[in-house]
Amino acid sequence: MVHYKNSYINYIRRRPLALLAPITLLVIIYFYFFSTASSSSSTKPKYSYNKKSKGWFNNNKDSVILKNLPKNHIKHYDLNKLTISKDALAKKEEVLILTPMSKFLPEYWENLNKLTYDHSLISLGFIFPRNNDGDEALKNLESYLKIAKANNKLNFKKITLLRQDSNSLTSQLEKDRHAFKVQKERRSMMALARNSLVFTCLDPSTSWVLWLDADIVETSPNLIQDLTSHDKAVLSANVYQRFFDDKINAESIRPYDFNNWVESEEGLKIAKGLADDEIIVEGYAEMATYRPLMAHFYDANGDKNTEMALDGVGGGAVLVKADVHRDGAMFPSFPFYHLIETEGFAKMAKRLGYEVFGLPNYLVFHHNE
Ligand code: GDP
Ligand code: MN
C-alpha cells in the first residue's frame, strides 16, 4: 500500500496535469448537485408557509423527480399555519366573498367596492343561474368589471364567475319565489348553487368565507373587520330592509330575513311529526314554529356587538371560518334534520361541533323590489 501511494505521488509530481481529470469530475459533480438543489426552490408555493416550518416540507429528494415537470407543479400548504383570527386584517388573512347572483344590482357592486378590508386580500366568487336572469346578471356584472378594470380600480385578488350546472326556477318574482309550496324545490336548488360555489372557489389560502347575497345593497364599509372581530365559526348579520312607511309618511326600516332563528319546543315537535323527506322552512304561517327570530331582537339603542346563539341562519350576510367548510359543512339540498340550504348548513356546522351566532343589532340592508 505504502509503496503504491508513494509511486502515485511520484507519478503526480512528474505529471501534474494528470490531476486535471479527477478535479474536473469533482467540480462537475459538485455543480450538478448544487444546481438541482437550488432549482427546488422554484417549487416553493406562493404562500410559502414552509419559510416558518423548515423541515417536513423541504424534501430535496423531490427535486430529482420534479426535474421534468413544469415550475410550481407541486405546491405545499400547511393548513396549521393558516390563521383565522379576530385580528384578520392585521394578520393579512384572506377573505373569500361568495355571492349567488340571479340579478345584478349596481348598489351591491358599489357597496362591495366600498369595503375597507384590503382588497388584495379579498377574492370574489359568483354563481349565475342557467336561465335568462342569469344571462342578464352575468352580462351586467361583466360590464361593471370591464369598467373597473379600465379605470385600474379592480384590485381584488381573484374573481371567479361560475355558471350553474343545476336547474333554477323560472319565475323569480318576489311573490312566486316566496310562495310556501315552492320553498323545498327553490331552496334545494339554491343549496346546490351555494355548494358549487364554495367547493370551486375555496383556496388553500382562504381564512374566511363571507356569504353575501346579491341584493344586500348596504352594509358598513367595515363589514369584514366588524364580523371577523367576533372570532365566531359562523356569524350572521341581521338583514333588514329600508322602505317608505305611508303610515308615518317617512323612510323606515323593517326586518327582512327570518332564517336566523333559535330552535323552539314547537319547532322540535313539528319536526318529530314530519316524514323523512319533509322540511320546515322558517317564516311561514303555514308552519308556525314560534321560534325566536333574530330579526325581532333588533334594538336600535343596543350594543352593535351583542351576540346571540342561533340554530338556523339565512344567507344574506354570513361570515364563516373557512375551516368550517373545509371540515365538510355545506348546504344540504336534501332534508337534513328536516332543514335545507342555509338553515341546514347551520345545523351541519353545529353537528360538526361549531357554534353559530348572530348579531341582532348589526344591520345590513336588503334591496327593496
Ligand atoms: P330571498 O332574498 O330570500 O328572497 O332570496 P333571493 O331570491 O334574493 O336569493 C338569494 C340569493 O341567491 C340572491 O343573491 C339571488 O341573487 C341569488 N339567487 C336566487 N335564485 C338563484 C338561482 O337560481 N341561482 C343562483 N345562482 N342564484 C340565485
Ligand atoms: Mn334576497
Tab-separated table of C-alpha atoms and ligand atoms in Angstrom:
chain	number	residue	atom	x	y	z
A	1	MET	CA	0.000	0.000	0.000
A	2	VAL	CA	2.722	2.417	1.104
A	3	HIS	CA	4.706	1.540	-1.961
A	4	TYR	CA	1.641	2.151	-4.186
A	5	LYS	CA	0.843	5.502	-2.506
A	6	ASN	CA	4.422	6.695	-2.871
A	7	SER	CA	4.606	5.740	-6.504
A	8	TYR	CA	1.263	7.571	-7.222
A	9	ILE	CA	2.558	10.750	-5.520
A	10	ASN	CA	5.774	10.439	-7.549
A	11	TYR	CA	3.675	9.990	-10.680
A	12	ILE	CA	1.693	13.225	-9.914
A	13	ARG	CA	4.955	15.034	-9.227
A	14	ARG	CA	6.223	14.067	-12.599
A	15	ARG	CA	2.960	14.796	-14.462
A	16	PRO	CA	0.878	17.374	-12.511
A	17	LEU	CA	-1.645	17.689	-15.377
A	18	ALA	CA	-2.871	14.187	-14.555
A	19	LEU	CA	-4.781	15.754	-11.612
A	20	LEU	CA	-6.961	17.705	-14.014
A	21	ALA	CA	-9.315	14.841	-14.816
A	22	PRO	CA	-10.342	13.882	-11.222
A	23	ILE	CA	-10.637	17.567	-10.208
A	24	THR	CA	-12.859	18.368	-13.195
A	25	LEU	CA	-15.016	15.388	-12.339
A	26	LEU	CA	-15.380	16.605	-8.748
A	27	VAL	CA	-16.299	20.108	-9.935
A	28	ILE	CA	-18.942	18.705	-12.328
A	29	ILE	CA	-20.467	16.531	-9.604
A	30	TYR	CA	-20.481	19.456	-7.170
A	31	PHE	CA	-22.229	21.804	-9.602
A	32	TYR	CA	-24.758	19.167	-10.616
A	33	PHE	CA	-25.958	18.711	-7.048
A	34	PHE	CA	-25.730	22.408	-6.200
A	35	SER	CA	-27.851	23.462	-9.158
A	36	THR	CA	-30.564	20.792	-8.698
A	37	ALA	CA	-30.809	21.649	-5.008
A	38	SER	CA	-31.289	25.339	-5.718
A	39	SER	CA	-33.780	24.709	-8.529
A	40	SER	CA	-36.012	23.001	-5.967
A	41	SER	CA	-36.662	26.460	-4.535
A	42	SER	CA	-38.712	27.205	-7.670
A	43	THR	CA	-41.195	24.592	-6.476
A	44	LYS	CA	-41.861	26.614	-3.361
A	45	PRO	CA	-45.501	27.587	-3.002
A	46	LYS	CA	-46.523	31.189	-3.471
A	47	TYR	CA	-47.782	31.277	0.098
A	48	SER	CA	-44.647	29.761	1.390
A	49	TYR	CA	-45.639	28.563	4.825
A	50	ASN	CA	-42.558	26.365	4.907
A	51	LYS	CA	-40.480	29.505	5.479
A	52	LYS	CA	-41.514	29.149	9.087
A	53	SER	CA	-41.636	25.385	9.172
A	54	LYS	CA	-38.332	24.290	7.656
A	55	GLY	CA	-38.066	20.570	7.575
A	56	TRP	CA	-41.006	18.371	6.818
A	57	PHE	CA	-41.977	20.097	3.564
A	58	ASN	CA	-38.450	20.783	2.246
A	59	ASN	CA	-37.774	17.366	0.813
A	60	ASN	CA	-34.915	17.704	-1.640
A	61	LYS	CA	-35.481	14.187	-2.939
A	62	ASP	CA	-38.487	15.671	-4.750
A	63	SER	CA	-36.266	17.854	-6.876
A	64	VAL	CA	-34.915	14.884	-8.799
A	65	ILE	CA	-38.459	13.772	-9.663
A	66	LEU	CA	-39.538	17.341	-10.407
A	67	LYS	CA	-36.806	17.990	-12.962
A	68	ASN	CA	-39.063	17.299	-15.931
A	69	LEU	CA	-42.254	18.877	-14.594
A	70	PRO	CA	-43.436	22.473	-15.077
A	71	LYS	CA	-42.475	25.007	-12.446
A	72	ASN	CA	-44.821	25.235	-9.443
A	73	HIS	CA	-46.226	21.834	-10.307
A	74	ILE	CA	-46.334	20.764	-6.696
A	75	LYS	CA	-47.476	23.222	-4.062
A	76	HIS	CA	-47.356	22.833	-0.348
A	77	TYR	CA	-49.757	24.421	2.075
A	78	ASP	CA	-49.585	23.882	5.772
A	79	LEU	CA	-53.133	24.491	6.970
A	80	ASN	CA	-51.779	24.598	10.506
A	81	LYS	CA	-50.071	27.849	9.604
A	82	LEU	CA	-53.234	29.421	8.184
A	83	THR	CA	-54.542	31.813	10.809
A	84	ILE	CA	-58.240	32.529	11.266
A	85	SER	CA	-58.285	35.127	13.980
A	86	LYS	CA	-60.045	38.160	15.343
A	87	ASP	CA	-57.166	40.284	14.040
A	88	ALA	CA	-57.891	39.217	10.490
A	89	LEU	CA	-56.703	42.352	8.710
A	90	ALA	CA	-53.564	42.827	10.814
A	91	LYS	CA	-52.646	39.197	10.127
A	92	LYS	CA	-53.425	39.611	6.397
A	93	GLU	CA	-55.994	36.821	6.431
A	94	GLU	CA	-57.657	36.176	3.094
A	95	VAL	CA	-61.404	36.501	2.698
A	96	LEU	CA	-63.498	34.861	0.010
A	97	ILE	CA	-66.781	36.659	-0.689
A	98	LEU	CA	-69.326	34.322	-2.244
A	99	THR	CA	-72.468	35.544	-3.985
A	100	PRO	CA	-75.122	33.541	-5.802
A	101	MET	CA	-76.430	36.069	-8.303
A	102	SER	CA	-79.706	35.916	-10.216
A	103	LYS	CA	-79.836	39.681	-10.530
A	104	PHE	CA	-77.091	42.281	-10.722
A	105	LEU	CA	-77.695	45.440	-8.705
A	106	PRO	CA	-75.231	48.335	-9.123
A	107	GLU	CA	-75.806	49.197	-5.434
A	108	TYR	CA	-74.486	45.783	-4.446
A	109	TRP	CA	-71.336	46.318	-6.506
A	110	GLU	CA	-70.797	49.828	-5.150
A	111	ASN	CA	-71.235	48.642	-1.584
A	112	LEU	CA	-68.790	45.784	-2.183
A	113	ASN	CA	-66.197	48.170	-3.574
A	114	LYS	CA	-66.507	50.441	-0.554
A	115	LEU	CA	-65.430	47.683	1.827
A	116	THR	CA	-62.354	48.911	3.685
A	117	TYR	CA	-60.738	45.495	4.169
A	118	ASP	CA	-57.604	45.275	1.991
A	119	HIS	CA	-58.976	44.326	-1.437
A	120	SER	CA	-55.802	42.468	-2.343
A	121	LEU	CA	-56.764	40.000	0.417
A	122	ILE	CA	-60.300	39.561	-0.944
A	123	SER	CA	-61.314	37.077	-3.619
A	124	LEU	CA	-64.788	37.106	-5.135
A	125	GLY	CA	-66.848	34.181	-6.364
A	126	PHE	CA	-70.175	34.435	-8.200
A	127	ILE	CA	-72.555	31.810	-9.476
A	128	PHE	CA	-75.267	32.597	-12.018
A	129	PRO	CA	-78.350	30.543	-12.777
A	130	ARG	CA	-78.665	28.890	-16.159
A	131	ASN	CA	-81.623	30.985	-17.314
A	132	ASN	CA	-82.401	34.427	-18.766
A	133	ASP	CA	-81.955	36.110	-15.375
A	134	GLY	CA	-78.514	34.529	-15.155
A	135	ASP	CA	-77.569	35.702	-18.677
A	136	GLU	CA	-78.611	39.216	-17.804
A	137	ALA	CA	-76.893	39.316	-14.408
A	138	LEU	CA	-73.645	37.901	-15.816
A	139	LYS	CA	-73.638	40.416	-18.677
A	140	ASN	CA	-74.201	43.304	-16.268
A	141	LEU	CA	-71.542	42.248	-13.798
A	142	GLU	CA	-69.050	41.719	-16.623
A	143	SER	CA	-69.637	45.220	-17.934
A	144	TYR	CA	-69.005	46.662	-14.463
A	145	LEU	CA	-65.862	44.556	-14.151
A	146	LYS	CA	-64.662	45.858	-17.500
A	147	ILE	CA	-65.174	49.487	-16.482
A	148	ALA	CA	-63.459	48.959	-13.135
A	149	LYS	CA	-60.546	47.245	-14.884
A	150	ALA	CA	-60.214	50.038	-17.447
A	151	ASN	CA	-60.052	52.561	-14.599
A	152	ASN	CA	-57.461	50.488	-12.765
A	153	LYS	CA	-59.894	50.051	-9.898
A	154	LEU	CA	-60.214	46.302	-9.960
A	155	ASN	CA	-57.919	45.397	-7.106
A	156	PHE	CA	-59.468	42.203	-5.722
A	157	LYS	CA	-57.103	39.271	-5.520
A	158	LYS	CA	-59.126	36.984	-7.753
A	159	ILE	CA	-62.609	36.925	-9.281
A	160	THR	CA	-64.346	33.712	-10.296
A	161	LEU	CA	-67.558	33.659	-12.341
A	162	LEU	CA	-69.411	30.352	-12.433
A	163	ARG	CA	-72.359	29.256	-14.476
A	164	GLN	CA	-74.645	26.836	-12.662
A	165	ASP	CA	-74.888	23.308	-13.992
A	166	SER	CA	-78.033	22.647	-11.956
A	167	ASN	CA	-81.511	23.947	-12.618
A	168	SER	CA	-83.231	27.085	-11.364
A	169	LEU	CA	-86.804	28.148	-11.033
A	170	THR	CA	-88.029	30.145	-13.994
A	171	SER	CA	-90.021	32.803	-12.191
A	172	GLN	CA	-88.062	34.882	-9.696
A	173	LEU	CA	-90.777	37.391	-8.832
A	174	GLU	CA	-90.936	38.104	-5.125
A	175	LYS	CA	-94.378	36.620	-4.637
A	176	ASP	CA	-93.547	33.490	-6.682
A	177	ARG	CA	-90.250	32.672	-5.058
A	178	HIS	CA	-91.668	33.203	-1.570
A	179	ALA	CA	-94.737	31.000	-2.018
A	180	PHE	CA	-94.642	28.271	0.628
A	181	LYS	CA	-95.161	25.388	-1.781
A	182	VAL	CA	-92.121	26.184	-3.935
A	183	GLN	CA	-89.732	26.538	-0.994
A	184	LYS	CA	-88.399	22.997	-0.919
A	185	GLU	CA	-87.615	22.993	-4.632
A	186	ARG	CA	-86.268	26.545	-4.678
A	187	ARG	CA	-84.167	26.215	-1.561
A	188	SER	CA	-82.687	22.898	-2.638
A	189	MET	CA	-81.650	24.448	-5.969
A	190	MET	CA	-80.091	27.331	-4.067
A	191	ALA	CA	-78.249	24.807	-1.912
A	192	LEU	CA	-76.710	23.177	-4.996
A	193	ALA	CA	-75.653	26.582	-6.310
A	194	ARG	CA	-74.017	27.537	-2.994
A	195	ASN	CA	-72.214	24.203	-2.784
A	196	SER	CA	-70.839	24.536	-6.320
A	197	LEU	CA	-69.643	27.991	-5.422
A	198	VAL	CA	-67.840	27.151	-2.203
A	199	PHE	CA	-66.347	23.852	-3.359
A	200	THR	CA	-64.997	25.519	-6.500
A	201	CYS	CA	-63.681	28.768	-5.049
A	202	LEU	CA	-62.200	27.836	-1.676
A	203	ASP	CA	-58.409	28.272	-1.893
A	204	PRO	CA	-55.854	26.723	0.451
A	205	SER	CA	-55.075	30.313	1.472
A	206	THR	CA	-58.673	31.265	2.352
A	207	SER	CA	-59.212	32.050	6.047
A	208	TRP	CA	-62.753	33.388	5.931
A	209	VAL	CA	-65.786	32.975	3.707
A	210	LEU	CA	-68.306	35.796	3.606
A	211	TRP	CA	-71.644	34.786	2.131
A	212	LEU	CA	-73.156	37.955	0.741
A	213	ASP	CA	-76.355	37.880	-1.279
A	214	ALA	CA	-76.500	39.895	-4.487
A	215	ASP	CA	-79.332	42.030	-3.150
A	216	ILE	CA	-77.550	43.182	0.009
A	217	VAL	CA	-77.136	46.779	-1.062
A	218	GLU	CA	-75.938	48.477	2.112
A	219	THR	CA	-73.522	47.407	4.834
A	220	SER	CA	-70.968	49.132	6.990
A	221	PRO	CA	-67.775	49.637	4.942
A	222	ASN	CA	-66.059	47.850	7.830
A	223	LEU	CA	-68.277	44.778	7.475
A	224	ILE	CA	-65.400	42.300	7.260
A	225	GLN	CA	-63.388	43.761	10.151
A	226	ASP	CA	-66.564	44.044	12.250
A	227	LEU	CA	-67.617	40.438	11.680
A	228	THR	CA	-64.173	38.827	11.902
A	229	SER	CA	-63.509	40.623	15.205
A	230	HIS	CA	-66.102	38.356	16.867
A	231	ASP	CA	-63.959	35.325	16.022
A	232	LYS	CA	-67.015	33.060	15.564
A	233	ALA	CA	-67.179	29.943	13.406
A	234	VAL	CA	-70.462	31.112	11.862
A	235	LEU	CA	-71.809	34.627	12.357
A	236	SER	CA	-74.863	36.149	10.729
A	237	ALA	CA	-75.704	39.842	10.438
A	238	ASN	CA	-79.330	40.947	10.825
A	239	VAL	CA	-80.884	41.577	7.396
A	240	TYR	CA	-83.315	44.498	7.307
A	241	GLN	CA	-84.918	46.493	4.545
A	242	ARG	CA	-85.469	50.214	4.053
A	243	PHE	CA	-88.952	51.191	2.879
A	244	PHE	CA	-91.238	54.159	2.703
A	245	ASP	CA	-93.762	53.917	5.511
A	246	ASP	CA	-97.015	55.544	4.392
A	247	LYS	CA	-98.324	55.482	7.943
A	248	ILE	CA	-95.714	57.931	9.146
A	249	ASN	CA	-95.011	59.367	5.698
A	250	ALA	CA	-91.290	58.772	6.098
A	251	GLU	CA	-88.459	56.335	5.427
A	252	SER	CA	-88.304	53.470	7.870
A	253	ILE	CA	-86.784	50.019	8.277
A	254	ARG	CA	-88.322	46.577	8.705
A	255	PRO	CA	-86.994	43.060	9.233
A	256	TYR	CA	-86.350	41.072	6.037
A	257	ASP	CA	-84.629	37.766	6.727
A	258	PHE	CA	-86.402	35.346	9.081
A	259	ASN	CA	-83.989	32.479	8.605
A	260	ASN	CA	-81.833	33.497	11.579
A	261	TRP	CA	-83.554	31.724	14.453
A	262	VAL	CA	-83.292	29.847	17.702
A	263	GLU	CA	-84.926	26.408	17.873
A	264	SER	CA	-88.177	26.162	19.848
A	265	GLU	CA	-90.111	23.380	21.585
A	266	GLU	CA	-92.794	23.803	18.947
A	267	GLY	CA	-90.237	23.607	16.111
A	268	LEU	CA	-88.867	20.348	17.521
A	269	LYS	CA	-92.384	18.975	17.927
A	270	ILE	CA	-93.263	19.772	14.300
A	271	ALA	CA	-90.010	18.151	13.129
A	272	LYS	CA	-90.847	14.967	15.075
A	273	GLY	CA	-94.152	14.627	13.238
A	274	LEU	CA	-92.645	15.023	9.761
A	275	ALA	CA	-91.870	12.269	7.278
A	276	ASP	CA	-88.168	11.752	6.473
A	277	ASP	CA	-88.241	13.856	3.331
A	278	GLU	CA	-90.269	16.755	4.704
A	279	ILE	CA	-88.757	20.079	5.674
A	280	ILE	CA	-89.500	23.065	7.881
A	281	VAL	CA	-88.903	26.469	6.346
A	282	GLU	CA	-88.985	29.377	8.722
A	283	GLY	CA	-91.120	32.467	8.290
A	284	TYR	CA	-94.318	30.849	7.018
A	285	ALA	CA	-97.703	30.925	8.746
A	286	GLU	CA	-98.383	27.500	7.228
A	287	MET	CA	-95.909	26.078	9.706
A	288	ALA	CA	-95.876	28.106	12.910
A	289	THR	CA	-92.745	27.148	14.839
A	290	TYR	CA	-92.764	30.006	17.372
A	291	ARG	CA	-89.008	30.036	17.045
A	292	PRO	CA	-87.415	33.231	18.395
A	293	LEU	CA	-86.297	35.082	15.249
A	294	MET	CA	-83.188	37.261	15.354
A	295	ALA	CA	-84.957	39.791	13.138
A	296	HIS	CA	-87.188	40.604	16.108
A	297	PHE	CA	-84.321	41.075	18.559
A	298	TYR	CA	-83.040	44.262	16.929
A	299	ASP	CA	-82.613	47.090	19.423
A	300	ALA	CA	-81.791	50.440	17.804
A	301	ASN	CA	-80.153	51.626	21.029
A	302	GLY	CA	-78.443	48.357	21.827
A	303	ASP	CA	-74.768	47.458	21.536
A	304	LYS	CA	-73.907	46.559	17.926
A	305	ASN	CA	-71.626	43.812	19.171
A	306	THR	CA	-74.321	41.936	21.101
A	307	GLU	CA	-74.138	38.274	20.122
A	308	MET	CA	-76.901	35.690	20.247
A	309	ALA	CA	-76.565	31.958	19.750
A	310	LEU	CA	-78.564	30.683	16.768
A	311	ASP	CA	-79.701	27.327	15.412
A	312	GLY	CA	-80.620	28.438	11.898
A	313	VAL	CA	-79.103	31.094	9.626
A	314	GLY	CA	-80.067	32.808	6.383
A	315	GLY	CA	-77.611	33.559	3.594
A	316	GLY	CA	-77.833	37.356	3.365
A	317	ALA	CA	-74.576	38.242	5.119
A	318	VAL	CA	-72.938	35.372	6.972
A	319	LEU	CA	-69.276	35.089	7.867
A	320	VAL	CA	-67.905	31.558	8.119
A	321	LYS	CA	-64.459	30.387	9.143
A	322	ALA	CA	-63.108	28.567	6.095
A	323	ASP	CA	-62.271	25.590	8.313
A	324	VAL	CA	-65.982	25.013	8.888
A	325	HIS	CA	-66.440	24.424	5.156
A	326	ARG	CA	-63.143	22.505	4.940
A	327	ASP	CA	-64.419	20.204	7.685
A	328	GLY	CA	-67.344	19.418	5.398
A	329	ALA	CA	-70.138	21.785	6.375
A	330	MET	CA	-72.145	22.508	3.220
A	331	PHE	CA	-75.688	23.428	2.222
A	332	PRO	CA	-77.843	20.310	2.204
A	333	SER	CA	-80.096	20.176	-0.849
A	334	PHE	CA	-81.930	17.308	0.869
A	335	PRO	CA	-83.708	17.355	4.228
A	336	PHE	CA	-81.058	17.272	6.940
A	337	TYR	CA	-82.813	17.127	10.311
A	338	HIS	CA	-85.762	18.471	8.264
A	339	LEU	CA	-83.755	21.528	7.278
A	340	ILE	CA	-82.222	22.549	3.964
A	341	GLU	CA	-79.867	25.128	2.454
A	342	THR	CA	-78.576	27.809	4.846
A	343	GLU	CA	-80.685	26.525	7.743
A	344	GLY	CA	-79.375	23.012	7.106
A	345	PHE	CA	-75.852	24.445	6.908
A	346	ALA	CA	-76.181	25.906	10.414
A	347	LYS	CA	-77.326	22.518	11.678
A	348	MET	CA	-74.442	20.769	9.954
A	349	ALA	CA	-71.895	23.232	11.367
A	350	LYS	CA	-73.340	22.546	14.814
A	351	ARG	CA	-73.205	18.780	14.306
A	352	LEU	CA	-69.515	19.244	13.421
A	353	GLY	CA	-69.065	20.889	16.801
A	354	TYR	CA	-69.053	24.550	15.813
A	355	GLU	CA	-71.086	27.326	17.377
A	356	VAL	CA	-73.421	29.508	15.347
A	357	PHE	CA	-74.101	33.117	16.275
A	358	GLY	CA	-75.915	36.190	15.073
A	359	LEU	CA	-75.621	39.915	15.715
A	360	PRO	CA	-79.175	41.183	16.276
A	361	ASN	CA	-78.137	44.864	16.423
A	362	TYR	CA	-75.781	44.748	13.470
A	363	LEU	CA	-77.882	45.541	10.418
A	364	VAL	CA	-77.249	45.072	6.727
A	365	PHE	CA	-79.865	46.116	4.196
A	366	HIS	CA	-81.670	44.118	1.550
A	367	HIS	CA	-82.761	45.723	-1.676
A	368	ASN	CA	-86.424	46.722	-1.807
A	369	GLU	CA	-88.028	45.396	-5.012
B	1	GDP	P1	-84.634	35.916	-0.763
B	1	GDP	O1	-83.989	37.243	-0.500
B	1	GDP	O2	-84.680	35.038	0.428
B	1	GDP	O3	-85.938	36.090	-1.438
B	1	GDP	O4	-83.732	35.109	-1.797
B	1	GDP	P2	-83.191	35.616	-3.179
B	1	GDP	O5	-84.120	35.295	-4.274
B	1	GDP	O6	-82.780	37.042	-3.045
B	1	GDP	O7	-81.930	34.673	-3.371
B	1	GDP	C1	-80.825	34.715	-2.541
B	1	GDP	C2	-79.567	34.954	-3.373
B	1	GDP	O8	-79.435	33.972	-4.375
B	1	GDP	C3	-79.547	36.281	-4.113
B	1	GDP	O9	-78.219	36.719	-4.131
B	1	GDP	C4	-80.018	35.919	-5.510
B	1	GDP	O10	-79.496	36.809	-6.491
B	1	GDP	C5	-79.478	34.530	-5.677
B	1	GDP	N1	-80.296	33.604	-6.464
B	1	GDP	C6	-81.657	33.445	-6.442
B	1	GDP	N2	-82.023	32.430	-7.236
B	1	GDP	C7	-80.888	31.923	-7.770
B	1	GDP	C8	-80.607	30.842	-8.673
B	1	GDP	O11	-81.464	30.147	-9.158
B	1	GDP	N3	-79.292	30.598	-8.952
B	1	GDP	C9	-78.280	31.365	-8.447
B	1	GDP	N4	-77.022	31.036	-8.801
B	1	GDP	N5	-78.520	32.382	-7.619
B	1	GDP	C10	-79.785	32.662	-7.286
B	2	MN	MN	-82.741	38.415	-1.450
